[in-house]
Short mmCIF file of C-alpha atoms and ligand atoms in Angstrom, two decimals:
data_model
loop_
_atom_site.label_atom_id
_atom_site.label_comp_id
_atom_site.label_asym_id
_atom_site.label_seq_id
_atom_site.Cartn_x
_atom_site.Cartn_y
_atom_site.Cartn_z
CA UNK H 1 -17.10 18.32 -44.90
CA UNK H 2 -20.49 16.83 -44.21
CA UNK H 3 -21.88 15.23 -41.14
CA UNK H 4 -24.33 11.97 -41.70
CA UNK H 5 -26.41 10.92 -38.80
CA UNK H 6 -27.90 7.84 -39.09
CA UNK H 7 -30.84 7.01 -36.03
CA UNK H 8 -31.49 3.30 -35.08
CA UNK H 9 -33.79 1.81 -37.64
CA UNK H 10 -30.99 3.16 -40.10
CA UNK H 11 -28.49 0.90 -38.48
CA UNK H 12 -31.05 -1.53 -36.75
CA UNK H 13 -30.55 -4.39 -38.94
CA UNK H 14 -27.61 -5.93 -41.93
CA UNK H 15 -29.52 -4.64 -44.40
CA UNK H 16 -29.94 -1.37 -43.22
CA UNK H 17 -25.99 -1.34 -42.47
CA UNK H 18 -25.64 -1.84 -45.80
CA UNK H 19 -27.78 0.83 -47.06
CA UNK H 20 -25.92 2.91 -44.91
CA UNK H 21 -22.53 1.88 -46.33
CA UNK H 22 -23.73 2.50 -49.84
CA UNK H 23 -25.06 5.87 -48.72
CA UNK H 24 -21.49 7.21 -47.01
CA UNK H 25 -19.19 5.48 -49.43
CA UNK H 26 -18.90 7.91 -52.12
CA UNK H 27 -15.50 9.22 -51.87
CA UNK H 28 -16.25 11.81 -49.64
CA UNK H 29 -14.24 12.86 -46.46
CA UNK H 30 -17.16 13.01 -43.88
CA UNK H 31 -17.52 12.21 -40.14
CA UNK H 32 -20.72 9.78 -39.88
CA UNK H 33 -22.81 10.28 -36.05
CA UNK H 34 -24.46 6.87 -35.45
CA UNK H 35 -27.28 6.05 -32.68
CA UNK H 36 -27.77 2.80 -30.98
CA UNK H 37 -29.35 0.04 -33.12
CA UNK H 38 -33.20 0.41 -32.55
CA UNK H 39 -34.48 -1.15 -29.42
CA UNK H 40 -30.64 -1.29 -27.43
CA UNK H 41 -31.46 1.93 -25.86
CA UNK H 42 -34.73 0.89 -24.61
CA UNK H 43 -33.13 -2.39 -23.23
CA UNK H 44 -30.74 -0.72 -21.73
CA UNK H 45 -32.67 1.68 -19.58
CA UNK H 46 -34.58 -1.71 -18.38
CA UNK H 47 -31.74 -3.18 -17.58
CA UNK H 48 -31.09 -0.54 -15.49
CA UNK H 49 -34.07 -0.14 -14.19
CA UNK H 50 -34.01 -3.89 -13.02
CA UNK H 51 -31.07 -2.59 -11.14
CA UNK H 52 -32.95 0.03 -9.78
CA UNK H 53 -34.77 -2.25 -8.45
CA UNK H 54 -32.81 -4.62 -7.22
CA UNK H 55 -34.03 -7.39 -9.50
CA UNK H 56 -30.36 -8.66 -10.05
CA UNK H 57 -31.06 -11.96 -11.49
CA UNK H 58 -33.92 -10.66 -13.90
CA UNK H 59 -31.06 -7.71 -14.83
CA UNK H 60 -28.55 -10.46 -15.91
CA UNK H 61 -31.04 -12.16 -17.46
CA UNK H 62 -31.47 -9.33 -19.48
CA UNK H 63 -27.95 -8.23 -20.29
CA UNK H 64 -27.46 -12.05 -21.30
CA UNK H 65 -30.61 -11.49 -24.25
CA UNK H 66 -28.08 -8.56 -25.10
CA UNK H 67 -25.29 -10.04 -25.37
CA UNK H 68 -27.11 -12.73 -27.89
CA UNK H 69 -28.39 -10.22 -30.03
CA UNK H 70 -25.20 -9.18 -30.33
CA UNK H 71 -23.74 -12.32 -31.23
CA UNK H 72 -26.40 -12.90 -34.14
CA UNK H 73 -25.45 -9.52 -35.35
CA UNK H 74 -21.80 -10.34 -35.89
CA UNK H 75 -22.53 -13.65 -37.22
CA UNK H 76 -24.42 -12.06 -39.85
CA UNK H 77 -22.51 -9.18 -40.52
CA UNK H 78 -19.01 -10.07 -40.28
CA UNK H 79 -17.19 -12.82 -42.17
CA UNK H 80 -13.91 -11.68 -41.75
CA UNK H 81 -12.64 -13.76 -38.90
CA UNK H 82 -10.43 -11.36 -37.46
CA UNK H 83 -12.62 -8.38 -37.32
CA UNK H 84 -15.35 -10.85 -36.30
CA UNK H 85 -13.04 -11.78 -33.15
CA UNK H 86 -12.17 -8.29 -32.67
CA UNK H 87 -15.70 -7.97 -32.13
CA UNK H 88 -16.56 -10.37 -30.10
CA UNK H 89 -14.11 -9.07 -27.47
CA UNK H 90 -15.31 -5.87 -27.61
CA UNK H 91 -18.72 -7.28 -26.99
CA UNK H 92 -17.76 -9.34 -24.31
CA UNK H 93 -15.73 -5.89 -22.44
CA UNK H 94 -19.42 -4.51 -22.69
CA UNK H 95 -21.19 -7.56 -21.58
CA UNK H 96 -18.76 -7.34 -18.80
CA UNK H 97 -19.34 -3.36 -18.05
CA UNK H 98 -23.26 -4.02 -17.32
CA UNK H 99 -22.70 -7.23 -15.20
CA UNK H 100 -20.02 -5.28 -13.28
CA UNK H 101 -22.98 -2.22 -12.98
CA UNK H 102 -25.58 -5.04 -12.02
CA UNK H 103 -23.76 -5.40 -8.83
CA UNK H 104 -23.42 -1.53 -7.86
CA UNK H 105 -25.56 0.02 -6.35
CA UNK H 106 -27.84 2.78 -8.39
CA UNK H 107 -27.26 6.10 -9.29
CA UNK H 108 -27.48 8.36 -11.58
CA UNK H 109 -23.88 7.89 -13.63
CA UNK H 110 -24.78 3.74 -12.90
CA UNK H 111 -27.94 4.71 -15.68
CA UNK H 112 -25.30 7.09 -18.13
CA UNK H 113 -22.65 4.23 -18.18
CA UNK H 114 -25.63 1.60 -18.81
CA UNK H 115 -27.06 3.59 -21.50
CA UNK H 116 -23.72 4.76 -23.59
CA UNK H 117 -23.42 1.00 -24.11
CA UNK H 118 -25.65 0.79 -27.21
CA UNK H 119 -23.43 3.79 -29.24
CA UNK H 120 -20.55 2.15 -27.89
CA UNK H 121 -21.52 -0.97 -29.92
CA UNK H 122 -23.30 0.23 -32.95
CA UNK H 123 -20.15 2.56 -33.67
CA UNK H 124 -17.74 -0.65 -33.31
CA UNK H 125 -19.22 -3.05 -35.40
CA UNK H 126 -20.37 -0.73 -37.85
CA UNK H 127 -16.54 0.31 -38.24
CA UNK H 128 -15.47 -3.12 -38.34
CA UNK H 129 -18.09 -3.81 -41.21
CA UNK H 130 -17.00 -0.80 -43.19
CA UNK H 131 -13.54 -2.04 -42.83
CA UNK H 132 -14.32 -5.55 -44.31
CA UNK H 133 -15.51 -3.63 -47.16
CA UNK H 134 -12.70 -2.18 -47.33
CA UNK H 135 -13.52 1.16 -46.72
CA UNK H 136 -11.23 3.60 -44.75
CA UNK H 137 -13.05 3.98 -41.84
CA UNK H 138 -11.26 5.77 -38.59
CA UNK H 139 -13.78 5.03 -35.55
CA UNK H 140 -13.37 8.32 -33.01
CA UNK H 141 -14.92 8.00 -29.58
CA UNK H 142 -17.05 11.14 -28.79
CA UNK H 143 -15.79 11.11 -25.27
CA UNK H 144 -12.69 12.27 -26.53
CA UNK H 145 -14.30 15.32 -27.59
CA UNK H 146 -17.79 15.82 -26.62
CA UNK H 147 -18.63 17.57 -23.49
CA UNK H 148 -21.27 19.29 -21.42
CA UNK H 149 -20.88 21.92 -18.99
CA UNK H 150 -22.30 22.89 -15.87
CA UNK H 151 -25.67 23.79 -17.25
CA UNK H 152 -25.77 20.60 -19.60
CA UNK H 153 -25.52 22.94 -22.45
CA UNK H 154 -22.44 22.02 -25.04
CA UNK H 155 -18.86 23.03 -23.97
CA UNK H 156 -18.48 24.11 -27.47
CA UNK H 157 -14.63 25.55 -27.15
CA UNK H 158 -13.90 22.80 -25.70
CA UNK H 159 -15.48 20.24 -28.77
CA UNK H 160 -14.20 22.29 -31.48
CA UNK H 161 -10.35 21.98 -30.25
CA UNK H 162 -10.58 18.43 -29.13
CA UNK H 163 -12.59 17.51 -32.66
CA UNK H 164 -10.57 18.63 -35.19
CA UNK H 165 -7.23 18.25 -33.24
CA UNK H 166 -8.37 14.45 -33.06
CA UNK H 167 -9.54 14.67 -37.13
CA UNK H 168 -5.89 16.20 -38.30
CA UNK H 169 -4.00 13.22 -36.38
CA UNK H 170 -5.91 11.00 -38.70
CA UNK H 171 -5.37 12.93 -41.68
CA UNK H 172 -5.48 9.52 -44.18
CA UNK H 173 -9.19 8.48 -42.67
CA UNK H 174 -11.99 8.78 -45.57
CA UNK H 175 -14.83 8.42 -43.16
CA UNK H 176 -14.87 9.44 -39.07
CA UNK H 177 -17.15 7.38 -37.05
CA UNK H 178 -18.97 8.51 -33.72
CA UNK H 179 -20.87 7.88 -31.03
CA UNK H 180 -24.05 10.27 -30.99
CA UNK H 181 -25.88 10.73 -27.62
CA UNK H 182 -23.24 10.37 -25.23
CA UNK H 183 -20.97 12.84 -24.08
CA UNK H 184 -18.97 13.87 -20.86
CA UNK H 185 -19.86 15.73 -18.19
CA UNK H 186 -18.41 19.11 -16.71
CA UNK H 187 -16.67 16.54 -13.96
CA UNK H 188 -15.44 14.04 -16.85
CA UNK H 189 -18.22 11.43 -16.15
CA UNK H 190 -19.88 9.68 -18.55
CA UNK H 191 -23.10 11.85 -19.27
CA UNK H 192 -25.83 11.92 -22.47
CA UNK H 193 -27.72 14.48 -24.06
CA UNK H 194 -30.61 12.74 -23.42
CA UNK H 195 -32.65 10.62 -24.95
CA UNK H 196 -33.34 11.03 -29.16
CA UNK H 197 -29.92 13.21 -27.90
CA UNK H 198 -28.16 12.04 -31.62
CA UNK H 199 -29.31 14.44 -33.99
CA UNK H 200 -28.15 16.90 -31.31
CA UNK H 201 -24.89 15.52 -31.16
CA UNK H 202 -24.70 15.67 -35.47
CA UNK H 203 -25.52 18.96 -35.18
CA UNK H 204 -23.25 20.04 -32.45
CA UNK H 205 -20.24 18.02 -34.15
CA UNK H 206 -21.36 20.34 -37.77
CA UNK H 207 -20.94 23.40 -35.83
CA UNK H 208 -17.50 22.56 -34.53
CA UNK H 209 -16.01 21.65 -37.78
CA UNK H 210 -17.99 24.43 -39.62
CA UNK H 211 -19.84 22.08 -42.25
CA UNK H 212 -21.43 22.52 -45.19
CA UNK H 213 -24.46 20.70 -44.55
CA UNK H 214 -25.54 18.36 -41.69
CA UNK H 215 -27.54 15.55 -43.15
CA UNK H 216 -29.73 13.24 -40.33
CA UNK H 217 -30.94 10.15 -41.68
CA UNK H 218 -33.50 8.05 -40.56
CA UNK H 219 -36.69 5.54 -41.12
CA UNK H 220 -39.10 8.19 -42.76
CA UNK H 221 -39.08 10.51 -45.93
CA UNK H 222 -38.84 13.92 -44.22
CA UNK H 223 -40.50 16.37 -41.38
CA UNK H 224 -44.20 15.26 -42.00
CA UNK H 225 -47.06 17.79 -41.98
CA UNK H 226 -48.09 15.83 -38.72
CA UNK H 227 -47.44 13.44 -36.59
CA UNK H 228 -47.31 9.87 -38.75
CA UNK H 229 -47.68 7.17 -35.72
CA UNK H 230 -50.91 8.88 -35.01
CA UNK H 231 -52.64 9.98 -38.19
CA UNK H 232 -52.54 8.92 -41.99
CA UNK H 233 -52.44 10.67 -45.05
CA UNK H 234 -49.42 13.01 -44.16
CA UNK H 235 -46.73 13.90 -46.10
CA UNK H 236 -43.21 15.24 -46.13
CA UNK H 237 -42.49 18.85 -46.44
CA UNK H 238 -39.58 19.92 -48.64
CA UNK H 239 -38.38 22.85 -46.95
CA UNK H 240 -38.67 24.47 -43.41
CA UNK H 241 -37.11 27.23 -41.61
CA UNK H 242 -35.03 26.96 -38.49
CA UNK H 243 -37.33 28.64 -36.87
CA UNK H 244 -39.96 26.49 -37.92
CA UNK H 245 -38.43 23.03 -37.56
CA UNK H 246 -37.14 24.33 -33.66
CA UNK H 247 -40.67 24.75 -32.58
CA UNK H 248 -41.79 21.77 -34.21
CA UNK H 249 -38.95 19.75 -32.37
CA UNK H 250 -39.79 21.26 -28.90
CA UNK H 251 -43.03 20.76 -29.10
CA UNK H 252 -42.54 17.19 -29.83
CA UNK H 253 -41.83 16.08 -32.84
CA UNK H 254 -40.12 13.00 -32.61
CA UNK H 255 -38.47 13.57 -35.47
CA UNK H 256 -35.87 15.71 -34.62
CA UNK H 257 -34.53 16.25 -30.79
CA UNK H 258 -35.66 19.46 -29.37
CA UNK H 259 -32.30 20.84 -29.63
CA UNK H 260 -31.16 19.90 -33.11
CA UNK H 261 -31.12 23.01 -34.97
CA UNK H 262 -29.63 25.28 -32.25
CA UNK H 263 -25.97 24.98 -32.64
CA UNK H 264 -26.05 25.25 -36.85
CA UNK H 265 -28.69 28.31 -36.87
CA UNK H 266 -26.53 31.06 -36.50
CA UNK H 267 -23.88 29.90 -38.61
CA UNK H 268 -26.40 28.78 -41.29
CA UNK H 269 -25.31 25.38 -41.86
CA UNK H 270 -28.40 23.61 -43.55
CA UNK H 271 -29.63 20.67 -41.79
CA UNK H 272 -31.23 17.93 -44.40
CA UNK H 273 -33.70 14.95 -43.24
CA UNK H 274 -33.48 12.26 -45.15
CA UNK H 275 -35.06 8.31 -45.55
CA UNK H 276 -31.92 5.74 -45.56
CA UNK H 277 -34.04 2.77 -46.95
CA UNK H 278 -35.70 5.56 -49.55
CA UNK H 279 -32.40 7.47 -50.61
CA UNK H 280 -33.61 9.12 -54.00
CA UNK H 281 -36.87 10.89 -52.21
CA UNK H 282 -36.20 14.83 -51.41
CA UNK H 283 -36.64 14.65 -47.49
CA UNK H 284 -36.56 17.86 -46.24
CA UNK H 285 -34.11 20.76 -46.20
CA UNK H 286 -34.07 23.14 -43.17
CA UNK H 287 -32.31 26.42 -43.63
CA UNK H 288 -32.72 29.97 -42.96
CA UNK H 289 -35.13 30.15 -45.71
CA UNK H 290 -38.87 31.02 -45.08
CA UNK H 291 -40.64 29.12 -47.89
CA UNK H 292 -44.49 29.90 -47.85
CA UNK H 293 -47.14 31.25 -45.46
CA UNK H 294 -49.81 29.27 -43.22
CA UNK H 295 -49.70 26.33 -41.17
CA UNK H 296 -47.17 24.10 -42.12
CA UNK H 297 -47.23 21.66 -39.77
CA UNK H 298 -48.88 19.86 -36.44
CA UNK H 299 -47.34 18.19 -33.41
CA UNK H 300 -47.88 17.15 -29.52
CA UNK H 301 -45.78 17.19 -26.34
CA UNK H 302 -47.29 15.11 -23.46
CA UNK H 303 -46.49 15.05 -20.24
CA UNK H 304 -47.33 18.42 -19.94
CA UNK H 305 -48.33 20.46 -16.18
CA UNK H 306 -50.88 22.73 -16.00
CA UNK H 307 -50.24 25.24 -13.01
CA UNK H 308 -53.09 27.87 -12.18
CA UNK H 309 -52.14 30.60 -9.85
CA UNK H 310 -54.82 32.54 -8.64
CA UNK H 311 -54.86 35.98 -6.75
CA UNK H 312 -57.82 37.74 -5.59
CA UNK H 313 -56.32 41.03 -5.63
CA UNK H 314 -54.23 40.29 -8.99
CA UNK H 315 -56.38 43.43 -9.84
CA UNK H 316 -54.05 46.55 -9.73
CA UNK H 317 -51.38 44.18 -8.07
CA UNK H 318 -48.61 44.73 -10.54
CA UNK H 319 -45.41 42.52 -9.21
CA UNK H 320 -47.72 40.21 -9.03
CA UNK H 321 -46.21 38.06 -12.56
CA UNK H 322 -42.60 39.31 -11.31
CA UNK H 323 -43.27 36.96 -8.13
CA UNK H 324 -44.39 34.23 -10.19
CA UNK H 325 -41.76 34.40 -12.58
CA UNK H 326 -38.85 34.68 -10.11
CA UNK H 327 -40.10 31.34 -8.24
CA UNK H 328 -39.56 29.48 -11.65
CA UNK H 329 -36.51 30.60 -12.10
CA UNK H 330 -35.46 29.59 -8.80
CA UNK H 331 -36.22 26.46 -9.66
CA UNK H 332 -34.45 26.57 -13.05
CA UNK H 333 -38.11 25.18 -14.25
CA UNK H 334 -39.00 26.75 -17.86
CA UNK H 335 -41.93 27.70 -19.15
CA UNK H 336 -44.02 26.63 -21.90
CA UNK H 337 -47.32 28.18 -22.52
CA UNK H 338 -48.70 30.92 -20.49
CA UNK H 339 -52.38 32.75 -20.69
CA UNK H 340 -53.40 35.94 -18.38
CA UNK H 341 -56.61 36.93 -17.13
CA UNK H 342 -57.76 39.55 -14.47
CA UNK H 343 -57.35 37.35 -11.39
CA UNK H 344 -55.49 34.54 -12.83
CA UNK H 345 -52.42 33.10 -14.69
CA UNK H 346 -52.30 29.76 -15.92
CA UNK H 347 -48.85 28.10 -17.41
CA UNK H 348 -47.32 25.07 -18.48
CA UNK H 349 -44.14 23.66 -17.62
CA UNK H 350 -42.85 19.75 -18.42
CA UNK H 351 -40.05 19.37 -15.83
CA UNK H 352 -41.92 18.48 -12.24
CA UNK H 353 -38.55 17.79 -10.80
CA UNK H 354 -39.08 20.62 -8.65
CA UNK H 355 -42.95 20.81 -8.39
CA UNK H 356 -43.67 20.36 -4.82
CA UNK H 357 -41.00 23.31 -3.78
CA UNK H 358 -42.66 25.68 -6.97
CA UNK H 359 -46.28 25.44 -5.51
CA UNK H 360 -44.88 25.35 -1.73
CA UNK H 361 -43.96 28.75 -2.70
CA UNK H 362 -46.63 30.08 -4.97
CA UNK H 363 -48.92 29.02 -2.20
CA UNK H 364 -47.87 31.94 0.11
CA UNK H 365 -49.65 34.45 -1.89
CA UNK H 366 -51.86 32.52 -4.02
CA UNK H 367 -54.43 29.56 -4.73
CA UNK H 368 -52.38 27.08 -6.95
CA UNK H 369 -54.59 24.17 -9.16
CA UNK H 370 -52.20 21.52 -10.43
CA UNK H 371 -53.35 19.42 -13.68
CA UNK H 372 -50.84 16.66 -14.65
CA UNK H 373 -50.98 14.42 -18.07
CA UNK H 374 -51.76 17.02 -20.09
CA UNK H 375 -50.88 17.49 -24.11
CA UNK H 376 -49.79 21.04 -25.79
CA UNK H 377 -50.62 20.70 -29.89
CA UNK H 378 -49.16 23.20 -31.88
CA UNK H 379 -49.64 24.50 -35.22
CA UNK H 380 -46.57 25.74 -36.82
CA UNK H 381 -45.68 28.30 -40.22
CA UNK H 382 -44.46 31.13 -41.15
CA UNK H 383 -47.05 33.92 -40.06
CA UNK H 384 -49.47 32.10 -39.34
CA UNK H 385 -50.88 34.46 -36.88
CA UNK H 386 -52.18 36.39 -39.78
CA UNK H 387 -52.89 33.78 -42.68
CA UNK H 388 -56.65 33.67 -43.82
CA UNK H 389 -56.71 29.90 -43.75
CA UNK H 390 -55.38 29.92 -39.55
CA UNK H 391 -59.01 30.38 -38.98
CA UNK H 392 -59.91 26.50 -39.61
CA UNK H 393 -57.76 25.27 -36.94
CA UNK H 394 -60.15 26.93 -34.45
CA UNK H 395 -63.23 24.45 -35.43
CA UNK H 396 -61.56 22.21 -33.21
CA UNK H 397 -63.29 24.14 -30.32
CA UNK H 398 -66.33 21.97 -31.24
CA UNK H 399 -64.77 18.60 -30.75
CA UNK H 400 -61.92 18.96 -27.70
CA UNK H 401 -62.27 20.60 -24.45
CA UNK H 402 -59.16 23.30 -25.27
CA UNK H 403 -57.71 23.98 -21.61
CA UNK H 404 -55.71 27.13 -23.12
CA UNK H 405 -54.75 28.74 -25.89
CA UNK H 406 -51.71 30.73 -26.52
CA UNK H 407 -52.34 32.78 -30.02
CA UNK H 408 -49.24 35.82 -31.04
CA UNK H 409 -47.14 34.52 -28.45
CA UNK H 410 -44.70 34.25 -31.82
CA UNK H 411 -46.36 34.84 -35.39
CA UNK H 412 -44.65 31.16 -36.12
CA UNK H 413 -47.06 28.79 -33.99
CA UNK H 414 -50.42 28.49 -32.09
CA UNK H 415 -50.52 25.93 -29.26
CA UNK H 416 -53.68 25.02 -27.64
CA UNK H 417 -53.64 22.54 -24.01
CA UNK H 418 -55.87 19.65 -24.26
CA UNK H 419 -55.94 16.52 -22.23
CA UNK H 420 -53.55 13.95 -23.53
CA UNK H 421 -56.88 11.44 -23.49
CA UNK H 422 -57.91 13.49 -26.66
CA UNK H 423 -54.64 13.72 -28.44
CA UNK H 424 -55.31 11.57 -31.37
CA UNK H 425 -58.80 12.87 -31.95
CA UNK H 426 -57.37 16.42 -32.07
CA UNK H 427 -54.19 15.60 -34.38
CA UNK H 428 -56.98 13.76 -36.62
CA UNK H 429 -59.31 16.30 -36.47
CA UNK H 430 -56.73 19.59 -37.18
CA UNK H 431 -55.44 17.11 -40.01
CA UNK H 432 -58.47 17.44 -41.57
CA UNK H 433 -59.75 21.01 -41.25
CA UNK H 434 -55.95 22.47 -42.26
CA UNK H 435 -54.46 20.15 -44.84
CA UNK H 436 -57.32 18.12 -45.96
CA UNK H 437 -59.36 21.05 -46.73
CA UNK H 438 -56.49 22.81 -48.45
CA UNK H 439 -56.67 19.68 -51.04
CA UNK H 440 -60.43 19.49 -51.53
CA UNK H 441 -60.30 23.65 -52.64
P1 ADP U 501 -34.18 7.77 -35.44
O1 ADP U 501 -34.05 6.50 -34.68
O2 ADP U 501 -33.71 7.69 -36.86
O3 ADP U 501 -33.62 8.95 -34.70
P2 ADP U 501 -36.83 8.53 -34.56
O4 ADP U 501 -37.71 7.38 -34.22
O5 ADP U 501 -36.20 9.27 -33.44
O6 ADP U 501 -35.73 8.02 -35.61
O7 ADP U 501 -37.60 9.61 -35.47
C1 ADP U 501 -38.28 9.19 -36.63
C2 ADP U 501 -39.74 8.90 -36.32
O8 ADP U 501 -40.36 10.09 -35.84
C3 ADP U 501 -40.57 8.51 -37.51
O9 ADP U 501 -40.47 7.13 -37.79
C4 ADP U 501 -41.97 8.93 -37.09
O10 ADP U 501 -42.71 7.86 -36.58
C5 ADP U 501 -41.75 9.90 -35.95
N1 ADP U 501 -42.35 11.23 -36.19
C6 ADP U 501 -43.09 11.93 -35.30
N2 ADP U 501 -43.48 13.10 -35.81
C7 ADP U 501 -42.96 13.18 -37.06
C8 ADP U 501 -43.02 14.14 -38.11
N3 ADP U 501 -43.66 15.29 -37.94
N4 ADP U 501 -42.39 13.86 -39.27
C9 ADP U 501 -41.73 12.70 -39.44
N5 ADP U 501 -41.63 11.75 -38.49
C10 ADP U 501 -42.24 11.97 -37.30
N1 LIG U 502 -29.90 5.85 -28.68
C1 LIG U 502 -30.43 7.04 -28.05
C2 LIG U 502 -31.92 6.89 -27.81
O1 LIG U 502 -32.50 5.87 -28.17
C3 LIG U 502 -30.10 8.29 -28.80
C4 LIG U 502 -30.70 8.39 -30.18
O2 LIG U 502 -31.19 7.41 -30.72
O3 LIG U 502 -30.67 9.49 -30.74
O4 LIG U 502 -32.50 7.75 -27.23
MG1 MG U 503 -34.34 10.07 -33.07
#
């Protein structure tokens, strides 16, 4: 069986419902992951933000421009009274779920309900649509099945006997419906897999059922060479490794979630990108293939710390990394990029939940330098540690101030630290010394 994901552009709109519908409706048994339509999410963390807040009238104000939207959306889309009722109840129950969380006070489950609201809706009416077309649609709720544990990572037992017992009680259903993003927590409360959290959930759900192929669609032809919002000219590139395409997607492209490839890569299910308003073009295929050598591709995480610990008598002081290492994991905090040199050690780390304690500490035996809004770029390809072309990427020394650089850490990727004020000028500039160069020979 496959596993579709379509992201919110792909269901954003009638039109794209309906390319959607044509896509899934060939006959095929297949369980179908959809996101919120584009822009719910995003009004849904301001709504609860308003909360936050305690803006209460602005927050209803809001949730009442929802609940509009959503009214346009069935007008549009459903002409089958009853279904079209059907829906409007279910959109009311909603409507009713965020007034009722306008009046709570804030926490964090407050924000998970809020936000599971926009899967909740895009999976209803998108059933309801497929089933005035009469198409056997089964809509499955993922918190039936989908769960985190303790550490937020995937219960997977857990998913794979709730999924498929809940798939062979509805043995006559041609296509399975589901929420992606949300999910239970290890306590049974609503939780997500955060945000972009989706293709995650595709991915988790092809594990669990053992699928052929997990396909995630969305509003763009493939895994570009770089990142398209910033700089033109890119392109899509047919095939990647899992390797590849996971340090691509950690080190932030959008793309894919930074977790997407991790529960299919050991059991080699292929994970395909594809464009649902542009069907026929390739997209990409990730498997454990390695297809060519040298820098495949560019992308940027912001919102990156710089930490630099400094110790006079780092010299001879051996421990001295131990220490350092053993305060971060106290702090669960992981770490990104890391460069050494005689006295000091600089690293990177993007979760500053637990900053304040992690320099408290490092402080006892060492001068700490914190840098905040900082950008990691990475270059990423097979080998590129040793390719003759790598070489080109380093004329960006004369444009950016580089902050570090961490070369061999795998032969896969590169990553330099640059301020995030010169991310666009360095994704424009490495653009054109790697691939535009690579045309011109
Ligand atoms: P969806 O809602 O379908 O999940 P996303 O917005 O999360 O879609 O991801 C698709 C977007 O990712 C593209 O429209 C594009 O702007 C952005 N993007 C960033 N980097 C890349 C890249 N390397 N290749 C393709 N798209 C990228
Ligand atoms: N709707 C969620 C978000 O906007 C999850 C997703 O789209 O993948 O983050
Ligand atoms: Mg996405």
């Amino acid at each position: 069986m496959l596993v579709l994901k379509f992201g919110g552009t792909s269901v954003g709109s009638v039109t794209n419902m309906t390319n959607v519908k044509n896509i899934i409706n060939d006959g095929n048994k297949k369980i179908v992951v959809l996101s919120a339509m584009s822009g719910t999410t995003n009004a849904l963390v301001e709504i609860s933000e308003t909360i936050k807040a305690k803006n209460i009238t602005e927050a209803k104000q809001l949730i009442a421009a929802l609940n509009d939207k959503y009214q346009d959306v069935i007008e549009e889309l459903l002409q089958d009274q009853t279904l079209a009722n059907e829906a409007t109840a279910y959109i009311l129950e909603v409507i009713n779920t965020l007034l009722t969380c306008a009046e709570k006070p804030h926490n964090e489950l407050l924000y998970n309900t809020i936000v599971s609201q926009g899967e909740l809706l895009s999976t209803f009416l998108f059933t309801q649509f497929l089933k005035q077309q009469g198409i056997n649609a089964q809509l499955i709720s993922a918190l039936d099945f989908m769960r985190v544990d303790k550490a937020h990572e995937p219960d997977n037992f857990y998913i794979k006997q709730n999924l498929n017992r809940i798939i062979n009680n509805l043995p006559e259903a041609d296509i399975y419906i589901t929420q992606g993003f949300i999910c239970l927590d290890a306590e049974g409360a609503v939780a997500n897999l955060q945000r972009g959290g989706s293709d995650y959930t595709a991915t988790i759900i092809g594990a669990a059922i053992n699928a052929e192929e997990v396909q995630i669609w969305t509003d763009i032809d493939g895994f570009h060479n770089n990142d398209p919002r910033f700089v033109q000219d890119t392109h899509a590139i047919s095939n990647l490794s899992f390797d590849e395409a996971a340090e691509l997607a950690y080190f932030g492209a959008k793309i894919l979630h930074p977790q997407t490839v991790m529960p299919v890569r050991d059991l080699d299910i292929p994970v395909r990108l594809k464009n649902t308003m542009a069907p026929a073009a390739y997209g990409t295929l990730i498997t454990n293939k390695i297809h060519g050598e040298g820098i495949k591709a560019i992308a940027a995480k912001d919102n990156i710390t710089a930490i630099k610990i400094k110790s006079g008598r780092m010299l001879l002081a051996h421990g001295f990394l131990k220490k350092v290492f053993e305060i971060f994991e106290k702090y669960e905090t992981s770490i990104d990029m890391i460069t050494t040199s005689e006295i000091a050690v600089s690293l990177t780390i993007d979760d500053t939940t637990n900053l304040s304690h992690i320099v408290e500490e490092l402080e006892k035996f060492s001068s700490v330098e914190v840098d905040e809004y900082r950008t990691i770029v990475c270059a990423v390809g097979n080998n590129i540690v040793y390719h003759p072309d790598t070489p080109k990427l380093f004329q960006i020394l004369q444009d950016v101030n580089i902050r570090m650089i961490a070369y061999g850490g795998s032969n896969n990727n590169i990553s330099l630290l640059i301020n995030t004020s010169d991310k666009v000028e360095t994704l424009r500039k490495l653009n054109r010394y790697i691939f535009e160069t690579e045309l011109a020979e």
